[in-house]
mmCIF file of C-alpha atoms in Angstrom:
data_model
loop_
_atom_site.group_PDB
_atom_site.id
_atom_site.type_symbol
_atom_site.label_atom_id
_atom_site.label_comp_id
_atom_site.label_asym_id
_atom_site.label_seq_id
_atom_site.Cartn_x
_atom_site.Cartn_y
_atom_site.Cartn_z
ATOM 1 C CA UNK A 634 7.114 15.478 17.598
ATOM 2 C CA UNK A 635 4.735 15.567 14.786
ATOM 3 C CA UNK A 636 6.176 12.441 13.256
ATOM 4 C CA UNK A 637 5.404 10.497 16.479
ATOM 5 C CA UNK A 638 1.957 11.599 16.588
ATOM 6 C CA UNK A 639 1.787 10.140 12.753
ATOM 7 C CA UNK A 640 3.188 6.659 13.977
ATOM 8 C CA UNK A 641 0.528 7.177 17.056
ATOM 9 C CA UNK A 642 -2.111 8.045 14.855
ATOM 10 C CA UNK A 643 -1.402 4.593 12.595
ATOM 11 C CA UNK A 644 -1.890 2.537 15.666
ATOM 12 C CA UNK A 645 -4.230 3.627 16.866
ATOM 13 C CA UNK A 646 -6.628 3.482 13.997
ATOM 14 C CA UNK A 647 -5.476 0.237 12.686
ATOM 15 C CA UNK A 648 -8.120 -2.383 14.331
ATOM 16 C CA UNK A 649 -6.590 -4.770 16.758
ATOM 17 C CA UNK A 650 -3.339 -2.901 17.063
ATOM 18 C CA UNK A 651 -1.596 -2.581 20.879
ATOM 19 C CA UNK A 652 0.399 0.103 21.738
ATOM 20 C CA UNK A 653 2.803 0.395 24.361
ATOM 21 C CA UNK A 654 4.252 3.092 26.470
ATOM 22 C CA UNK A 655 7.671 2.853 28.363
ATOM 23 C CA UNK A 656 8.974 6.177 30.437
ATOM 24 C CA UNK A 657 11.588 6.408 32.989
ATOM 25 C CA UNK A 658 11.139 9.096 36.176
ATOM 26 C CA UNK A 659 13.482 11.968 36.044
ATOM 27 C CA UNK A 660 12.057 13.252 39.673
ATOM 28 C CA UNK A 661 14.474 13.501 42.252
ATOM 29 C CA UNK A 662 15.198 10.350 44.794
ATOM 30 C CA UNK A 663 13.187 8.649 42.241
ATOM 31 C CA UNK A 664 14.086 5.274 41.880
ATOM 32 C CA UNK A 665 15.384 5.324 37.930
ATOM 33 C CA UNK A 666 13.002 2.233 36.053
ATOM 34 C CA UNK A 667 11.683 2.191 33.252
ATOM 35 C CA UNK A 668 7.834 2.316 33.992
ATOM 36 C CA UNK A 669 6.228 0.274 31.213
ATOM 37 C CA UNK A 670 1.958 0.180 29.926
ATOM 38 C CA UNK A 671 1.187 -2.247 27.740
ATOM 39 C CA UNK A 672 -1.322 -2.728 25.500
ATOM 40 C CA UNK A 673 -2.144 -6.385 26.904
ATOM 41 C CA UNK A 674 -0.731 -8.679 29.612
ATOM 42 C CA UNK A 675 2.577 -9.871 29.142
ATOM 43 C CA UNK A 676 3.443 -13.471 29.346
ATOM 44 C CA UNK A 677 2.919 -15.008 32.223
ATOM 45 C CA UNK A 678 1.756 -11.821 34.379
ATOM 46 C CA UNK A 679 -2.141 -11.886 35.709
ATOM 47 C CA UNK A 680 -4.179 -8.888 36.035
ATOM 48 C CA UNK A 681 -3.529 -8.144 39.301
ATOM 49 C CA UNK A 682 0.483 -8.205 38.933
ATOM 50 C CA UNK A 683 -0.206 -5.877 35.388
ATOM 51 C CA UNK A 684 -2.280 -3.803 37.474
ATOM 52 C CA UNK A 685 0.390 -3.378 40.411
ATOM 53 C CA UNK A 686 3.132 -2.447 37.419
ATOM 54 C CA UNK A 687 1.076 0.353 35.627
ATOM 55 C CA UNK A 688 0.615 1.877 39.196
ATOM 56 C CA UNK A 689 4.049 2.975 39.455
ATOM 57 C CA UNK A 690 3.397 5.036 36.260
ATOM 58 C CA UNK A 691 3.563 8.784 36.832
ATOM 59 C CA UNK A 692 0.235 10.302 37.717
ATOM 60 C CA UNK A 693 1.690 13.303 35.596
ATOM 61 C CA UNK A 694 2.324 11.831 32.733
ATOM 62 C CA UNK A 695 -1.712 10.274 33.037
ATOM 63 C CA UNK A 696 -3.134 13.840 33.102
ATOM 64 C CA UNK A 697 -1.059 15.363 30.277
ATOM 65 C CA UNK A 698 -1.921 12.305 27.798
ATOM 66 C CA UNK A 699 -5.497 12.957 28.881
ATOM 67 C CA UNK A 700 -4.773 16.814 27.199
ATOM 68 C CA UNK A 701 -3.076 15.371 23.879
ATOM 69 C CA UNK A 702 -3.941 16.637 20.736
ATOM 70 C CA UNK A 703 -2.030 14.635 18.274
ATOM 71 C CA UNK A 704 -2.352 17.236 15.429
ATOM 72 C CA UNK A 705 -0.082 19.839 17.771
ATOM 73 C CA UNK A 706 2.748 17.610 17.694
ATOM 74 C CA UNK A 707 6.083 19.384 16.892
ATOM 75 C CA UNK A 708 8.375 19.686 14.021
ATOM 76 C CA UNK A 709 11.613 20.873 12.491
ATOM 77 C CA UNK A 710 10.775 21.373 8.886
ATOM 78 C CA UNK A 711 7.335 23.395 8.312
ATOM 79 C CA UNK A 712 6.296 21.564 4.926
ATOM 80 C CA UNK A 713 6.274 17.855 6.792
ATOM 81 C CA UNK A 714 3.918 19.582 9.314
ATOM 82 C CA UNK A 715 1.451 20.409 6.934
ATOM 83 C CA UNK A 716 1.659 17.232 4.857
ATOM 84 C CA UNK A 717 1.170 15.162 7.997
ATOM 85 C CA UNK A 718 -1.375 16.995 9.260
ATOM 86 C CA UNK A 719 -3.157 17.237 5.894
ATOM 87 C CA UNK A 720 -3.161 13.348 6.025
ATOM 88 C CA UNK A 721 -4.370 13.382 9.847
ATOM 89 C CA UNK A 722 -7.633 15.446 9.007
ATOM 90 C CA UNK A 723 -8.470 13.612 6.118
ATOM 91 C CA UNK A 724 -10.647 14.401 3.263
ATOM 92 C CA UNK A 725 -13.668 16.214 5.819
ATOM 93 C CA UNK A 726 -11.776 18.240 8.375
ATOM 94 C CA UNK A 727 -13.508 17.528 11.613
ATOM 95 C CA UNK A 728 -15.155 14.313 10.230
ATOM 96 C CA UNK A 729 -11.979 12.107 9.958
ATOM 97 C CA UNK A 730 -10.093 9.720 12.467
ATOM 98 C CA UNK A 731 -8.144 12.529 13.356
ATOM 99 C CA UNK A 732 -10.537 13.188 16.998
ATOM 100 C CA UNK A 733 -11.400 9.174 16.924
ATOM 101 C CA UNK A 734 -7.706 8.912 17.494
ATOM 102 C CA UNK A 735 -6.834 11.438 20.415
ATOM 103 C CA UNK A 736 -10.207 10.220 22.126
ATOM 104 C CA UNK A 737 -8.522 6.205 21.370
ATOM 105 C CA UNK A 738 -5.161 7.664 23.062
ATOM 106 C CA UNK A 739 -6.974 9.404 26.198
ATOM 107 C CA UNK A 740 -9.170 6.665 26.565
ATOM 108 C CA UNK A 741 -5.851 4.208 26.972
ATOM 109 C CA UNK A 742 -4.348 6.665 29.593
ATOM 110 C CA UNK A 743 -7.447 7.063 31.543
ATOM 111 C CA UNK A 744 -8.306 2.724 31.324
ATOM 112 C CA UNK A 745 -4.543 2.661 32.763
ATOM 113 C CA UNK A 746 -4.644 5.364 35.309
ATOM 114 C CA UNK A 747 -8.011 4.076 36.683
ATOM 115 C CA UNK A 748 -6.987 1.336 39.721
ATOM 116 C CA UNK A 749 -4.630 3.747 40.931
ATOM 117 C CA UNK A 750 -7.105 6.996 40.706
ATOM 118 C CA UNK A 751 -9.598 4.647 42.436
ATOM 119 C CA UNK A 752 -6.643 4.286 45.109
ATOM 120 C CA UNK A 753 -6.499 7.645 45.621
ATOM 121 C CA UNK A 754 -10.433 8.756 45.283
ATOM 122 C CA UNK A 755 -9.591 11.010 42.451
ATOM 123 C CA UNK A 756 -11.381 9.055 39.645
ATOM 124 C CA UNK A 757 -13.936 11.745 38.839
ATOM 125 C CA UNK A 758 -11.080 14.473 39.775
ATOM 126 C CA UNK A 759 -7.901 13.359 38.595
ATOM 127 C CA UNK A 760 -6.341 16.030 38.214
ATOM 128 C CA UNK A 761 -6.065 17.947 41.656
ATOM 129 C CA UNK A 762 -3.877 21.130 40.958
ATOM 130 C CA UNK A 763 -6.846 21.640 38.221
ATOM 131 C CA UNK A 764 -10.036 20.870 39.797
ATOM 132 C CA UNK A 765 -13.230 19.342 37.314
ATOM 133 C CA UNK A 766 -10.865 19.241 34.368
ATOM 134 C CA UNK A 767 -10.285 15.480 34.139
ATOM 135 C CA UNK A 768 -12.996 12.717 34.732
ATOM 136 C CA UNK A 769 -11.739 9.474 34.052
ATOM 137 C CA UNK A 770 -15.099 7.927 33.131
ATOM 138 C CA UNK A 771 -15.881 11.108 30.544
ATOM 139 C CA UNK A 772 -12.448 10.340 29.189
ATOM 140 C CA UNK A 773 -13.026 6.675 28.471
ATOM 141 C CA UNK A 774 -16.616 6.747 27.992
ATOM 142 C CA UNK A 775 -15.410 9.370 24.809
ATOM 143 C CA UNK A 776 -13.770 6.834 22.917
ATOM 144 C CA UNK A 777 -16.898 5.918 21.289
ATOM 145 C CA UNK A 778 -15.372 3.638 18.645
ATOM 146 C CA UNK A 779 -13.883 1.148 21.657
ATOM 147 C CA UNK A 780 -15.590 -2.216 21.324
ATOM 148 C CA UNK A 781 -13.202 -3.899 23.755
ATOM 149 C CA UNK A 782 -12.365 -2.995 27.793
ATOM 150 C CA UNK A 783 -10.648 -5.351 30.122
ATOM 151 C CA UNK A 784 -9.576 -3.539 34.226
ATOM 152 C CA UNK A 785 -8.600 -5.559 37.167
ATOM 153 C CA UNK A 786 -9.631 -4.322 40.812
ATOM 154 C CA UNK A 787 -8.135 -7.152 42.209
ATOM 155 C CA UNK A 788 -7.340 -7.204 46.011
ATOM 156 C CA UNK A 789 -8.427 -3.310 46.000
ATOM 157 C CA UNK A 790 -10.517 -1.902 48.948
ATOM 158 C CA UNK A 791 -11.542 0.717 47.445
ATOM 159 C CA UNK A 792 -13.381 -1.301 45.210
ATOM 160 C CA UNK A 793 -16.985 -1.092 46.202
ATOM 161 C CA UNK A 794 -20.093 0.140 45.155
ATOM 162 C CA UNK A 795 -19.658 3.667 44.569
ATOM 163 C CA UNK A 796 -16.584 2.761 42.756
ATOM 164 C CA UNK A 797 -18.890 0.606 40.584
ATOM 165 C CA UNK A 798 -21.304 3.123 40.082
ATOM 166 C CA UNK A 799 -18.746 5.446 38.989
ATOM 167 C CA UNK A 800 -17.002 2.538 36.605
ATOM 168 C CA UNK A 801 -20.307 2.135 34.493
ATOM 169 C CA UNK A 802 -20.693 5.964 34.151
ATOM 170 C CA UNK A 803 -17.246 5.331 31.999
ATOM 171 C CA UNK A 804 -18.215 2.475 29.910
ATOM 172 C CA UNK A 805 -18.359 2.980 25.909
ATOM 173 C CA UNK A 806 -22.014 2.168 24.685
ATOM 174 C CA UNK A 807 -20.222 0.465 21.719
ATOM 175 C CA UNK A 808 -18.350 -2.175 24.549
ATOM 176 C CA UNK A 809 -18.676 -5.766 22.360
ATOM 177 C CA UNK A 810 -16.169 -7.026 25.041
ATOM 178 C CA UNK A 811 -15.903 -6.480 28.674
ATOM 179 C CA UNK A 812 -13.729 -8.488 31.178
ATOM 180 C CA UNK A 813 -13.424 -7.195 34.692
ATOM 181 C CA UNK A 814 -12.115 -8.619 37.704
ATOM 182 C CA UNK A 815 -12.825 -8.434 41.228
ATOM 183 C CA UNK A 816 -11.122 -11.036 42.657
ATOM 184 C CA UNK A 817 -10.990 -11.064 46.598
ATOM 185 C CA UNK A 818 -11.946 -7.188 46.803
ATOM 186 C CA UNK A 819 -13.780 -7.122 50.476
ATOM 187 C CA UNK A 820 -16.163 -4.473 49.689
ATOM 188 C CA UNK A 821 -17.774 -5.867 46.344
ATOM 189 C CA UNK A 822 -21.173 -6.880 47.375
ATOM 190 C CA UNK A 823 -24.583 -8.032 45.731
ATOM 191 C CA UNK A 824 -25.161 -4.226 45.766
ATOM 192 C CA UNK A 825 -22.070 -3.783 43.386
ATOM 193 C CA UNK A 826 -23.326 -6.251 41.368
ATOM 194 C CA UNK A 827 -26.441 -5.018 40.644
ATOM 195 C CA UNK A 828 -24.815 -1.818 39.974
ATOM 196 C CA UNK A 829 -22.824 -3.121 37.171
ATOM 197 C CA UNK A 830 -25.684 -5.434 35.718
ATOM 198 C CA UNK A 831 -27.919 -1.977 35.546
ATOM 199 C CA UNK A 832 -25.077 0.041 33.420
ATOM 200 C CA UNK A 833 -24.128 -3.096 30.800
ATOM 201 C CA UNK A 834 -23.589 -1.383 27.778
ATOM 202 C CA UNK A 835 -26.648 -3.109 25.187
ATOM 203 C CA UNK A 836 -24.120 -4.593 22.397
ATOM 204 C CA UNK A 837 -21.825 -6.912 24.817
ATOM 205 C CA UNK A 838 -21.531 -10.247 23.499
ATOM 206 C CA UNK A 839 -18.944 -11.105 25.726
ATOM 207 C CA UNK A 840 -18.548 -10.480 29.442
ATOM 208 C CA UNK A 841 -16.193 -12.086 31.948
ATOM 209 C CA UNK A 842 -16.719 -11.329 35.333
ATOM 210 C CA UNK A 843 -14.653 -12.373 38.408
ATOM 211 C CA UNK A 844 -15.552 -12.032 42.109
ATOM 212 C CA UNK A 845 -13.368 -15.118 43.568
ATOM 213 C CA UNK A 846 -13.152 -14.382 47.049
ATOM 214 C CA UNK A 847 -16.066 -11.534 47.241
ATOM 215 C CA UNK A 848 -17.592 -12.995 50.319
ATOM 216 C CA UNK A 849 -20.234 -10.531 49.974
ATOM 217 C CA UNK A 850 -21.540 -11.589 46.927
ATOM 218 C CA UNK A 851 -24.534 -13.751 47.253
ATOM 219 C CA UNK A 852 -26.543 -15.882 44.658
ATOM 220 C CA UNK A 853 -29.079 -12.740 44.857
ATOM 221 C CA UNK A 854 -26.494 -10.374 43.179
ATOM 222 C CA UNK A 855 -25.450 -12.875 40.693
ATOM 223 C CA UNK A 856 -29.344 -14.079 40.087
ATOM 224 C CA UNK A 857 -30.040 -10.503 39.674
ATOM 225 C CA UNK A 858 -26.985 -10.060 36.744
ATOM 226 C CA UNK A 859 -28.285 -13.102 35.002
ATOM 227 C CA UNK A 860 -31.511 -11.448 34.521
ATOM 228 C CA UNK A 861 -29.874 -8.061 33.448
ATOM 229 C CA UNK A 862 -27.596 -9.202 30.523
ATOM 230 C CA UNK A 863 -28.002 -7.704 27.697
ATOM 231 C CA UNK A 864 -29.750 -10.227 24.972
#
C-alpha cells in the first residue's frame, strides 16, 4: 500500500531511525510465529542469538524486498497516489531520496538475509529459481548513503575466507562504523583476516572486530590488520 511505503520512506530517511519487520508464515506445516527483524539487538539478546532469530525469516520474503520499489506501492483513491508520490520524488525527479530509500530498504533485507545465504552458499546467487538476479553484496554495497554495518558470523562454518572475500565486495565505501563478529568460527584464519584488512572501506573511524575462539588466527593476521587500518 502506497501509504506504507510513505511511512517506509520517513524511516528510512530520517538519520538514526530503526525499522522493524514482523511476518508470520502462511506455508503449510509451517510452524505459525511471528518471525521478527529488528533494526538492533533487543535487550539482552547477543549477536549470535539475533542472528539465529532472523534465520527463521522467509528466504521469500528476502528476495522480494530486494525487488521493492517503494513508489509502486498500491492505493484505493488515485489523487493520494499522486500526492504521495509527488512528495517521494521530490523537487528533481531522479535526484531525490526517493532511490536513496529503496537502496536503504534492500540494503536492510540483504544485511539480514546474509548469515543464512552464507549457510546456504547462495550469497552471490540468492535467488535460485532466478539465477544472477540477486547478489547480496551488490545489494548492500548500493546503499551508498550507509555509514553504519554491524553482522555476526558467530559459530558459522561457513565462515571462511572466501566468505570474507565475498563480505568486503558488499561493504559501502561510505562505512564510518563497522562491527563484525567472528566469534569461535573454525575456518576464520590469518588468511581471512588479511582479506578483510585489504577491503576496509577508507572513512571507518570505528571498527570492532571479534575472533574469540578463531584458533586459526595468529598474531601475523592481526599484525597484518593493524598495519592496514585505514588512518
Amino acid at each position: 500500500r502506497i501509504w506504507c511505503d510513505f511511512e517506509l520512506f520517513v524511516n528510512l530517511t530520517s538519520n538514526n531511525a530503526l525499522l522493524d519487520i514482523a511476518t508470520v508464515p502462511t506455508k503449510k506445516n509451517a510452524r505459525h510465529q511471528a518471525r521478527l527483524l529488528t533494526g538492533s539487538r533487543l535487550p539482552y539478546e547477543s549477536p549470535s542469538a539475533q542472528r539465529r532469530r532472523e534465520q527463521h525469516f522467509p528466504l521469500e520474503l528476502f528476495m522480494a524486498a530486494m525487488r521493492v520499489e517503494l513508489q509502486n506501492g498500491e492505493v484505493s483513491r488515485e489523487g493520494d497516489k499522486e500526492k504521495i508520490l509527488k512528495f517521494l520524488w521530490g523537487d528533481s525527479r531522479g535526484n531525490g531520496q526517493l532511490e536513496k530509500a529503496n537502496r536503504r530498504l534492500r540494503s536492510l533485507f540483504a544485511k539480514a538475509a546474509w548469515p543464512e545465504a552464507l549457510r546456504c552458499g547462495i550469497v552471490e546467487d540468492f535467488d535460485r529459481c532466478n539465477p544472477g538476479t540477486i547478489s547480496l553484496p551488490a545489494v548492500l554495497g548500493a546503499d551508498e548513503q550507509r555509514t553504519q554495518l554491524s553482522l555476526t558470523f558467530a559459530g558459522m562454518e561457513n565462515a571462511n575466507t572466501a566468505a570474507v572475500r565475498c563480505l568486503v565486495k558488499g561493504l559501502p565505501r561510505s562505512l564510518e562504523q563497522l562491527q563484525l563478529s567472528f566469534e569461535c568460527c573454525p575456518n576464520i584464519n590469518d588468511q581471512a583476516v588479511i582479506e578483510l584488512a585489504d577491503g576496509l572501506p577508507q572513512n571507518l573511524h570505528e571498527l570492532s572486530l571479534d575472533f574469540l575462539g578463531c584458533k586459526a588466527v595468529t598474531d601475523t593476521g592481526v599484525e597484518v590488520l593493524a598495519q592496514k587500518l585505514p588512518t
